[in-house]
Tab-separated table of C-alpha atoms in Angstrom:
chain	number	residue	atom	x	y	z
S	853	MET	CA	-9.574	17.129	3.726
S	854	ASN	CA	-7.450	18.328	0.839
S	855	ARG	CA	-6.440	16.143	-2.066
S	856	ARG	CA	-3.101	17.034	-3.615
S	857	GLU	CA	-2.042	15.673	-7.002
S	858	ILE	CA	1.616	14.708	-7.303
S	859	PRO	CA	3.183	15.512	-10.706
S	860	ARG	CA	4.401	12.338	-12.474
S	861	LYS	CA	8.002	13.596	-12.627
S	862	ASP	CA	8.002	13.721	-8.795
S	863	TRP	CA	6.598	10.217	-8.226
S	864	PRO	CA	9.856	8.341	-7.494
S	865	GLU	CA	11.058	10.862	-4.909
S	866	PHE	CA	7.571	11.325	-3.407
S	867	LEU	CA	6.929	7.570	-3.088
S	868	GLU	CA	10.291	6.951	-1.423
S	869	SER	CA	9.806	9.840	0.995
S	870	PHE	CA	6.160	8.988	1.761
S	871	GLY	CA	7.064	5.358	2.424
S	872	ARG	CA	9.940	6.358	4.713
S	873	ARG	CA	7.770	8.829	6.680
S	874	HIS	CA	5.049	6.235	7.175
S	875	ARG	CA	7.110	3.055	7.484
S	876	SER	CA	5.406	0.573	9.838
S	877	TRP	CA	2.176	2.600	9.981
S	878	LEU	CA	-0.875	0.345	9.847
S	879	ALA	CA	-2.464	0.619	6.413
S	880	THR	CA	-5.439	-0.756	4.536
S	881	VAL	CA	-5.101	-1.222	0.774
S	882	GLU	CA	-8.278	-1.436	-1.306
S	883	GLU	CA	-8.901	-1.600	-5.015
S	884	TRP	CA	-11.986	0.170	-6.374
S	885	PRO	CA	-12.459	-1.046	-9.972
S	886	ARG	CA	-14.901	0.916	-12.108
S	887	GLU	CA	-16.782	-2.188	-13.272
S	888	ALA	CA	-16.522	-4.529	-10.284
S	889	PRO	CA	-17.009	-4.612	-6.520
S	890	GLU	CA	-14.348	-3.344	-4.150
S	891	ARG	CA	-11.469	-5.684	-3.386
S	892	ARG	CA	-9.415	-5.503	-0.197
S	893	HIS	CA	-5.777	-6.470	-0.452
S	894	ALA	CA	-4.777	-5.800	3.146
S	895	VAL	CA	-6.273	-4.509	6.388
S	896	ASP	CA	-4.163	-2.897	9.124
S	897	GLU	CA	-0.843	-4.215	7.790
S	898	PRO	CA	2.394	-2.293	8.414
S	899	LEU	CA	3.584	-0.339	5.400
S	900	GLU	CA	7.143	-1.223	4.424
S	901	SER	CA	7.720	0.868	1.300
S	902	LEU	CA	6.340	2.270	-1.949
S	903	VAL	CA	8.459	1.625	-5.022
S	904	PRO	CA	8.009	2.613	-8.680
S	905	GLU	CA	8.706	-0.516	-10.781
S	906	ASP	CA	8.516	-0.848	-14.572
S	907	GLY	CA	5.490	1.383	-15.110
S	908	ALA	CA	3.806	0.218	-11.896
S	909	VAL	CA	3.867	1.157	-8.215
S	910	ALA	CA	4.599	-1.625	-5.735
S	911	ILE	CA	3.168	-1.319	-2.226
S	912	HIS	CA	5.295	-3.493	0.090
S	913	LEU	CA	3.566	-4.573	3.291
S	914	GLY	CA	4.964	-5.938	6.544
S	915	ASP	CA	3.523	-9.426	6.042
S	916	GLY	CA	5.633	-9.812	2.884
S	917	ARG	CA	2.809	-9.087	0.462
S	918	VAL	CA	3.357	-6.781	-2.472
S	919	VAL	CA	0.387	-5.071	-4.106
S	920	ARG	CA	1.292	-3.916	-7.626
S	921	VAL	CA	-0.709	-1.104	-9.182
S	922	GLU	CA	-0.188	-1.421	-12.927
S	923	ALA	CA	0.001	1.620	-15.204
S	924	PRO	CA	-1.055	4.331	-12.732
S	925	GLN	CA	-2.198	7.540	-14.410
S	926	ALA	CA	-2.513	9.771	-11.352
S	927	LEU	CA	-1.152	9.856	-7.805
S	928	ARG	CA	-2.969	11.857	-5.141
S	929	VAL	CA	-2.349	12.245	-1.430
S	930	ASP	CA	-5.118	13.093	1.036
S	931	VAL	CA	-4.055	15.623	3.670
S	932	THR	CA	-5.932	17.103	6.621
S	933	ALA	CA	-6.027	20.847	7.290
S	934	ARG	CA	-3.232	20.268	9.866
S	935	GLY	CA	-1.047	18.587	7.232
S	936	GLU	CA	-1.536	14.971	8.342
S	937	GLU	CA	-1.325	12.531	5.445
S	938	LEU	CA	-4.323	10.196	5.540
S	939	GLY	CA	-3.195	8.028	2.646
S	940	LEU	CA	-2.965	8.084	-1.111
S	941	ASP	CA	-4.851	7.119	-4.257
S	942	LEU	CA	-3.329	5.595	-7.374
S	943	GLU	CA	-5.696	5.997	-10.294
S	944	THR	CA	-5.497	3.661	-13.280
S	945	GLY	CA	-7.627	3.200	-16.373
S	946	ARG	CA	-9.508	0.454	-14.496
S	947	GLY	CA	-10.190	2.267	-11.219
S	948	VAL	CA	-8.461	3.450	-8.044
S	949	THR	CA	-6.234	1.695	-5.521
S	950	ARG	CA	-6.428	3.367	-2.109
S	951	LEU	CA	-3.931	3.160	0.714
S	952	ARG	CA	-5.340	4.538	3.989
S	953	PHE	CA	-3.728	4.696	7.395
S	954	ARG	CA	-5.531	3.467	10.474
S	955	ALA	CA	-4.703	6.719	12.260
S	956	ALA	CA	-3.478	10.081	11.024
S	957	ALA	CA	-0.715	12.016	12.746
S	958	LEU	CA	2.137	14.273	11.824
S	959	PRO	CA	5.288	12.101	11.756
S	960	GLU	CA	7.101	14.524	14.074
S	961	GLU	CA	4.376	14.025	16.715
S	962	LEU	CA	5.134	10.339	17.099
S	963	ASP	CA	7.229	9.177	20.016
S	964	GLY	CA	10.055	7.330	18.341
S	965	MET	CA	10.739	4.401	16.114
S	966	ALA	CA	8.416	1.510	15.397
S	967	PRO	CA	9.631	-1.902	16.666
S	968	SER	CA	10.440	-3.008	13.106
S	969	GLU	CA	12.825	-0.033	12.756
S	970	HIS	CA	15.129	-1.372	15.498
S	971	GLN	CA	16.455	-4.174	13.286
């Protein structure tokens, strides 16, 4: 696995593109605070979008939940040797919020649109 850091100036475009490529993919969102136990926000929920908002990143999920990551300092994407994006990490001063997909695939290998895309 390779971890690629995304330069801050590229965050808005990267987040929009990443969210579009992986829309409706089942994702787990976990928070890993430095001084506390792990906290799960969602398990196997469809990803709707990733949006930069007022110094935060909002992770919109298919069940209507929004997980806000306040004041992220770093954004990294985990990629396999084949180029499959496994998920991303948003690092803050308090810890890391991780978004991981249930399965990894190249978007072009998938066989069409997710049911939620037909609306």
